Amino acid sequence: LGDERSVLASHVSIAHDLAGRGEHRRAIAVLERALAAIRRGGGTPEIAASTHINMSLSLMEIGDLDGAIQQGEAALETGRRSGLQHHMFLARVNLAEAHFKRYLGKGDPADEAWGDVWFSKHNYAYELARNNRVTFVDPPGPWRPWNLLSPAPKITHVMGDLYVLRYRNRLPV
């Protein structure tokens, strides 16, 4: 069992390296072998979630957004069942990106309401900034007593034509 975990972890690592070199189809083939072993009961929840996350990324890169979403959802579910907060975060990032790319391609409003990822508006701002000057208004955090003395709103340059306006509520509202 220990050897099988090592082999599966190596598969995920090799696939990650292949994807980093842009060889996504080869990465997918390696990850498919790992998923087959996981379905037979091999590996750990961490390895299973990592495999789904990496598969989601590579599928997204070759344009299979439906497959990327399916793998992202599998990673998120594995993370939920096993309490893997970091893996859940990564799965949500992949889901946000895949749904956003699918929305850009198909324009289906259903892709706007796809989960609990809080930063989808950030993705829209980033994409809009490719051809426009965009100032994203960051929502204020919870009120704290020191907000009474907080500085005025501030605009921060992020990159290219993307800016973020940050402010704090001075009064508890």
PDB file of C-alpha atoms in Angstrom:
ATOM      1  CA  LEU A   1       0.000   0.000   0.000  1.00  0.00           C
ATOM      2  CA  GLY A   2       2.815   2.406   0.854  1.00  0.00           C
ATOM      3  CA  ASP A   3       4.503   1.705  -2.475  1.00  0.00           C
ATOM      4  CA  GLU A   4       1.262   2.368  -4.349  1.00  0.00           C
ATOM      5  CA  ARG A   5       0.901   5.759  -2.632  1.00  0.00           C
ATOM      6  CA  SER A   6       4.456   6.640  -3.643  1.00  0.00           C
ATOM      7  CA  VAL A   7       3.784   5.604  -7.237  1.00  0.00           C
ATOM      8  CA  LEU A   8       0.569   7.644  -7.352  1.00  0.00           C
ATOM      9  CA  ALA A   9       2.277  10.679  -5.824  1.00  0.00           C
ATOM     10  CA  SER A  10       4.996  10.295  -8.460  1.00  0.00           C
ATOM     11  CA  HIS A  11       2.339  10.205 -11.192  1.00  0.00           C
ATOM     12  CA  VAL A  12       0.912  13.498  -9.930  1.00  0.00           C
ATOM     13  CA  SER A  13       4.383  15.027  -9.765  1.00  0.00           C
ATOM     14  CA  ILE A  14       5.306  13.846 -13.271  1.00  0.00           C
ATOM     15  CA  ALA A  15       2.007  15.141 -14.663  1.00  0.00           C
ATOM     16  CA  HIS A  16       2.608  18.487 -12.967  1.00  0.00           C
ATOM     17  CA  ASP A  17       6.041  18.722 -14.608  1.00  0.00           C
ATOM     18  CA  LEU A  18       4.627  17.750 -18.017  1.00  0.00           C
ATOM     19  CA  ALA A  19       1.900  20.379 -17.723  1.00  0.00           C
ATOM     20  CA  GLY A  20       4.496  22.959 -16.725  1.00  0.00           C
ATOM     21  CA  ARG A  21       6.239  22.266 -20.034  1.00  0.00           C
ATOM     22  CA  GLY A  22       2.959  22.612 -21.921  1.00  0.00           C
ATOM     23  CA  GLU A  23       2.590  18.872 -22.558  1.00  0.00           C
ATOM     24  CA  HIS A  24      -0.973  18.714 -21.299  1.00  0.00           C
ATOM     25  CA  ARG A  25      -2.109  15.698 -23.304  1.00  0.00           C
ATOM     26  CA  ARG A  26       0.752  13.627 -21.883  1.00  0.00           C
ATOM     27  CA  ALA A  27      -0.039  14.954 -18.399  1.00  0.00           C
ATOM     28  CA  ILE A  28      -3.670  13.901 -18.845  1.00  0.00           C
ATOM     29  CA  ALA A  29      -2.605  10.373 -19.870  1.00  0.00           C
ATOM     30  CA  VAL A  30      -0.484  10.051 -16.714  1.00  0.00           C
ATOM     31  CA  LEU A  31      -3.281  11.433 -14.538  1.00  0.00           C
ATOM     32  CA  GLU A  32      -5.833   9.057 -16.103  1.00  0.00           C
ATOM     33  CA  ARG A  33      -3.661   6.121 -15.009  1.00  0.00           C
ATOM     34  CA  ALA A  34      -3.494   7.582 -11.500  1.00  0.00           C
ATOM     35  CA  LEU A  35      -7.276   8.090 -11.380  1.00  0.00           C
ATOM     36  CA  ALA A  36      -7.836   4.480 -12.472  1.00  0.00           C
ATOM     37  CA  ALA A  37      -5.676   3.288  -9.551  1.00  0.00           C
ATOM     38  CA  ILE A  38      -7.491   5.645  -7.168  1.00  0.00           C
ATOM     39  CA  ARG A  39     -10.872   4.283  -8.309  1.00  0.00           C
ATOM     40  CA  ARG A  40      -9.576   0.798  -7.455  1.00  0.00           C
ATOM     41  CA  GLY A  41      -8.965   2.016  -3.903  1.00  0.00           C
ATOM     42  CA  GLY A  42      -5.376   3.188  -4.093  1.00  0.00           C
ATOM     43  CA  GLY A  43      -3.910   6.394  -2.745  1.00  0.00           C
ATOM     44  CA  THR A  44      -5.011   8.857  -0.135  1.00  0.00           C
ATOM     45  CA  PRO A  45      -7.616  11.636  -0.241  1.00  0.00           C
ATOM     46  CA  GLU A  46      -4.767  14.138  -0.686  1.00  0.00           C
ATOM     47  CA  ILE A  47      -3.444  12.274  -3.728  1.00  0.00           C
ATOM     48  CA  ALA A  48      -6.959  11.900  -5.167  1.00  0.00           C
ATOM     49  CA  ALA A  49      -7.735  15.611  -4.754  1.00  0.00           C
ATOM     50  CA  SER A  50      -4.333  16.613  -6.200  1.00  0.00           C
ATOM     51  CA  THR A  51      -4.890  14.318  -9.166  1.00  0.00           C
ATOM     52  CA  HIS A  52      -8.305  15.856  -9.898  1.00  0.00           C
ATOM     53  CA  ILE A  53      -6.877  19.389  -9.503  1.00  0.00           C
ATOM     54  CA  ASN A  54      -4.031  18.722 -11.937  1.00  0.00           C
ATOM     55  CA  MET A  55      -6.384  16.996 -14.378  1.00  0.00           C
ATOM     56  CA  SER A  56      -8.696  20.016 -14.221  1.00  0.00           C
ATOM     57  CA  LEU A  57      -5.831  22.375 -15.071  1.00  0.00           C
ATOM     58  CA  SER A  58      -4.617  20.336 -18.037  1.00  0.00           C
ATOM     59  CA  LEU A  59      -8.122  19.830 -19.418  1.00  0.00           C
ATOM     60  CA  MET A  60      -8.698  23.559 -19.162  1.00  0.00           C
ATOM     61  CA  GLU A  61      -5.492  24.221 -21.090  1.00  0.00           C
ATOM     62  CA  ILE A  62      -6.556  22.006 -24.009  1.00  0.00           C
ATOM     63  CA  GLY A  63     -10.015  23.620 -24.060  1.00  0.00           C
ATOM     64  CA  ASP A  64     -12.074  20.833 -22.475  1.00  0.00           C
ATOM     65  CA  LEU A  65     -13.857  23.145 -20.051  1.00  0.00           C
ATOM     66  CA  ASP A  66     -16.676  20.710 -19.245  1.00  0.00           C
ATOM     67  CA  GLY A  67     -14.098  18.076 -18.297  1.00  0.00           C
ATOM     68  CA  ALA A  68     -12.135  20.649 -16.287  1.00  0.00           C
ATOM     69  CA  ILE A  69     -15.286  21.563 -14.357  1.00  0.00           C
ATOM     70  CA  GLN A  70     -16.080  17.906 -13.715  1.00  0.00           C
ATOM     71  CA  GLN A  71     -12.568  17.297 -12.356  1.00  0.00           C
ATOM     72  CA  GLY A  72     -12.688  20.496 -10.287  1.00  0.00           C
ATOM     73  CA  GLU A  73     -15.965  19.382  -8.727  1.00  0.00           C
ATOM     74  CA  ALA A  74     -14.479  15.952  -7.968  1.00  0.00           C
ATOM     75  CA  ALA A  75     -11.492  17.619  -6.270  1.00  0.00           C
ATOM     76  CA  LEU A  76     -13.800  19.892  -4.263  1.00  0.00           C
ATOM     77  CA  GLU A  77     -15.939  16.955  -3.134  1.00  0.00           C
ATOM     78  CA  THR A  78     -12.873  14.915  -2.155  1.00  0.00           C
ATOM     79  CA  GLY A  79     -11.595  17.898  -0.193  1.00  0.00           C
ATOM     80  CA  ARG A  80     -14.952  18.378   1.558  1.00  0.00           C
ATOM     81  CA  ARG A  81     -15.206  14.719   2.560  1.00  0.00           C
ATOM     82  CA  SER A  82     -11.685  14.718   3.975  1.00  0.00           C
ATOM     83  CA  GLY A  83     -11.437  18.239   5.378  1.00  0.00           C
ATOM     84  CA  LEU A  84      -8.660  19.254   2.973  1.00  0.00           C
ATOM     85  CA  GLN A  85      -9.004  23.044   3.075  1.00  0.00           C
ATOM     86  CA  HIS A  86      -6.038  23.798   0.813  1.00  0.00           C
ATOM     87  CA  HIS A  87      -7.213  21.341  -1.841  1.00  0.00           C
ATOM     88  CA  MET A  88     -10.720  22.805  -1.642  1.00  0.00           C
ATOM     89  CA  PHE A  89      -9.278  26.271  -2.240  1.00  0.00           C
ATOM     90  CA  LEU A  90      -7.315  25.093  -5.284  1.00  0.00           C
ATOM     91  CA  ALA A  91     -10.386  23.293  -6.643  1.00  0.00           C
ATOM     92  CA  ARG A  92     -12.423  26.483  -6.272  1.00  0.00           C
ATOM     93  CA  VAL A  93      -9.770  28.458  -8.139  1.00  0.00           C
ATOM     94  CA  ASN A  94      -9.883  25.930 -10.991  1.00  0.00           C
ATOM     95  CA  LEU A  95     -13.685  25.962 -11.026  1.00  0.00           C
ATOM     96  CA  ALA A  96     -13.754  29.761 -11.126  1.00  0.00           C
ATOM     97  CA  GLU A  97     -11.363  29.851 -14.059  1.00  0.00           C
ATOM     98  CA  ALA A  98     -13.075  27.054 -15.998  1.00  0.00           C
ATOM     99  CA  HIS A  99     -16.565  28.517 -15.545  1.00  0.00           C
ATOM    100  CA  PHE A 100     -15.323  31.963 -16.485  1.00  0.00           C
ATOM    101  CA  LYS A 101     -13.626  30.680 -19.638  1.00  0.00           C
ATOM    102  CA  ARG A 102     -16.734  28.720 -20.552  1.00  0.00           C
ATOM    103  CA  TYR A 103     -18.833  31.841 -19.963  1.00  0.00           C
ATOM    104  CA  LEU A 104     -16.560  33.820 -22.300  1.00  0.00           C
ATOM    105  CA  GLY A 105     -16.933  31.149 -24.973  1.00  0.00           C
ATOM    106  CA  LYS A 106     -20.634  30.379 -24.700  1.00  0.00           C
ATOM    107  CA  GLY A 107     -22.034  33.394 -22.844  1.00  0.00           C
ATOM    108  CA  ASP A 108     -24.278  31.144 -20.756  1.00  0.00           C
ATOM    109  CA  PRO A 109     -25.414  33.060 -17.652  1.00  0.00           C
ATOM    110  CA  ALA A 110     -25.594  29.731 -15.786  1.00  0.00           C
ATOM    111  CA  ASP A 111     -21.803  29.908 -15.511  1.00  0.00           C
ATOM    112  CA  GLU A 112     -22.127  33.041 -13.393  1.00  0.00           C
ATOM    113  CA  ALA A 113     -23.858  31.257 -10.506  1.00  0.00           C
ATOM    114  CA  TRP A 114     -21.776  28.130 -10.102  1.00  0.00           C
ATOM    115  CA  GLY A 115     -20.572  27.980  -6.567  1.00  0.00           C
ATOM    116  CA  ASP A 116     -19.171  29.647  -3.529  1.00  0.00           C
ATOM    117  CA  VAL A 117     -15.975  31.129  -4.950  1.00  0.00           C
ATOM    118  CA  TRP A 118     -15.812  34.696  -3.733  1.00  0.00           C
ATOM    119  CA  PHE A 119     -13.461  36.138  -6.296  1.00  0.00           C
ATOM    120  CA  SER A 120     -15.282  35.666  -9.593  1.00  0.00           C
ATOM    121  CA  LYS A 121     -15.725  39.428  -9.968  1.00  0.00           C
ATOM    122  CA  HIS A 122     -11.956  39.762  -9.744  1.00  0.00           C
ATOM    123  CA  ASN A 123     -11.698  37.457 -12.767  1.00  0.00           C
ATOM    124  CA  TYR A 124     -14.154  39.632 -14.707  1.00  0.00           C
ATOM    125  CA  ALA A 125     -12.172  42.765 -13.813  1.00  0.00           C
ATOM    126  CA  TYR A 126      -8.955  41.109 -14.969  1.00  0.00           C
ATOM    127  CA  GLU A 127     -10.457  40.058 -18.302  1.00  0.00           C
ATOM    128  CA  LEU A 128     -12.104  43.457 -18.874  1.00  0.00           C
ATOM    129  CA  ALA A 129      -8.758  45.168 -18.231  1.00  0.00           C
ATOM    130  CA  ARG A 130      -7.287  43.538 -21.319  1.00  0.00           C
ATOM    131  CA  ASN A 131      -8.968  46.183 -23.498  1.00  0.00           C
ATOM    132  CA  ASN A 132     -10.223  48.773 -20.983  1.00  0.00           C
ATOM    133  CA  ARG A 133      -9.078  50.733 -17.970  1.00  0.00           C
ATOM    134  CA  VAL A 134     -10.799  49.053 -15.025  1.00  0.00           C
ATOM    135  CA  THR A 135     -11.019  50.166 -11.417  1.00  0.00           C
ATOM    136  CA  PHE A 136     -12.293  47.337  -9.249  1.00  0.00           C
ATOM    137  CA  VAL A 137     -14.026  48.491  -6.065  1.00  0.00           C
ATOM    138  CA  ASP A 138     -12.899  46.137  -3.304  1.00  0.00           C
ATOM    139  CA  PRO A 139     -15.668  45.594  -0.736  1.00  0.00           C
ATOM    140  CA  PRO A 140     -14.840  46.879   2.740  1.00  0.00           C
ATOM    141  CA  GLY A 141     -13.966  44.431   5.473  1.00  0.00           C
ATOM    142  CA  PRO A 142     -15.810  44.254   8.777  1.00  0.00           C
ATOM    143  CA  TRP A 143     -15.915  47.438  10.832  1.00  0.00           C
ATOM    144  CA  ARG A 144     -13.231  47.862  13.481  1.00  0.00           C
ATOM    145  CA  PRO A 145     -12.795  50.766  15.935  1.00  0.00           C
ATOM    146  CA  TRP A 146      -9.542  51.855  14.266  1.00  0.00           C
ATOM    147  CA  ASN A 147     -11.490  52.452  11.036  1.00  0.00           C
ATOM    148  CA  LEU A 148     -12.411  55.832  12.562  1.00  0.00           C
ATOM    149  CA  LEU A 149      -8.808  56.865  11.947  1.00  0.00           C
ATOM    150  CA  SER A 150      -8.308  55.005   8.674  1.00  0.00           C
ATOM    151  CA  PRO A 151      -6.923  56.880   5.715  1.00  0.00           C
ATOM    152  CA  ALA A 152      -8.971  58.014   2.749  1.00  0.00           C
ATOM    153  CA  PRO A 153      -9.807  55.582  -0.031  1.00  0.00           C
ATOM    154  CA  LYS A 154      -6.774  54.465  -2.015  1.00  0.00           C
ATOM    155  CA  ILE A 155      -6.390  53.323  -5.619  1.00  0.00           C
ATOM    156  CA  THR A 156      -3.707  50.693  -6.135  1.00  0.00           C
ATOM    157  CA  HIS A 157      -2.288  49.733  -9.533  1.00  0.00           C
ATOM    158  CA  VAL A 158      -2.442  45.952  -9.994  1.00  0.00           C
ATOM    159  CA  MET A 159      -1.155  45.495 -13.546  1.00  0.00           C
ATOM    160  CA  GLY A 160      -1.688  46.939 -17.013  1.00  0.00           C
ATOM    161  CA  ASP A 161      -4.988  48.828 -16.962  1.00  0.00           C
ATOM    162  CA  LEU A 162      -6.287  47.179 -13.778  1.00  0.00           C
ATOM    163  CA  TYR A 163      -6.627  49.167 -10.546  1.00  0.00           C
ATOM    164  CA  VAL A 164      -8.259  48.419  -7.185  1.00  0.00           C
ATOM    165  CA  LEU A 165     -10.054  51.002  -5.056  1.00  0.00           C
ATOM    166  CA  ARG A 166      -9.760  50.084  -1.378  1.00  0.00           C
ATOM    167  CA  TYR A 167     -11.614  51.788   1.446  1.00  0.00           C
ATOM    168  CA  ARG A 168     -12.911  51.178   4.938  1.00  0.00           C
ATOM    169  CA  ASN A 169     -16.217  52.106   6.492  1.00  0.00           C
ATOM    170  CA  ARG A 170     -15.395  54.792   9.040  1.00  0.00           C
ATOM    171  CA  LEU A 171     -18.634  54.235  10.953  1.00  0.00           C
ATOM    172  CA  PRO A 172     -20.230  50.918  11.981  1.00  0.00           C
ATOM    173  CA  VAL A 173     -22.892  50.375   9.348  1.00  0.00           C
TER     174      VAL A 173
END
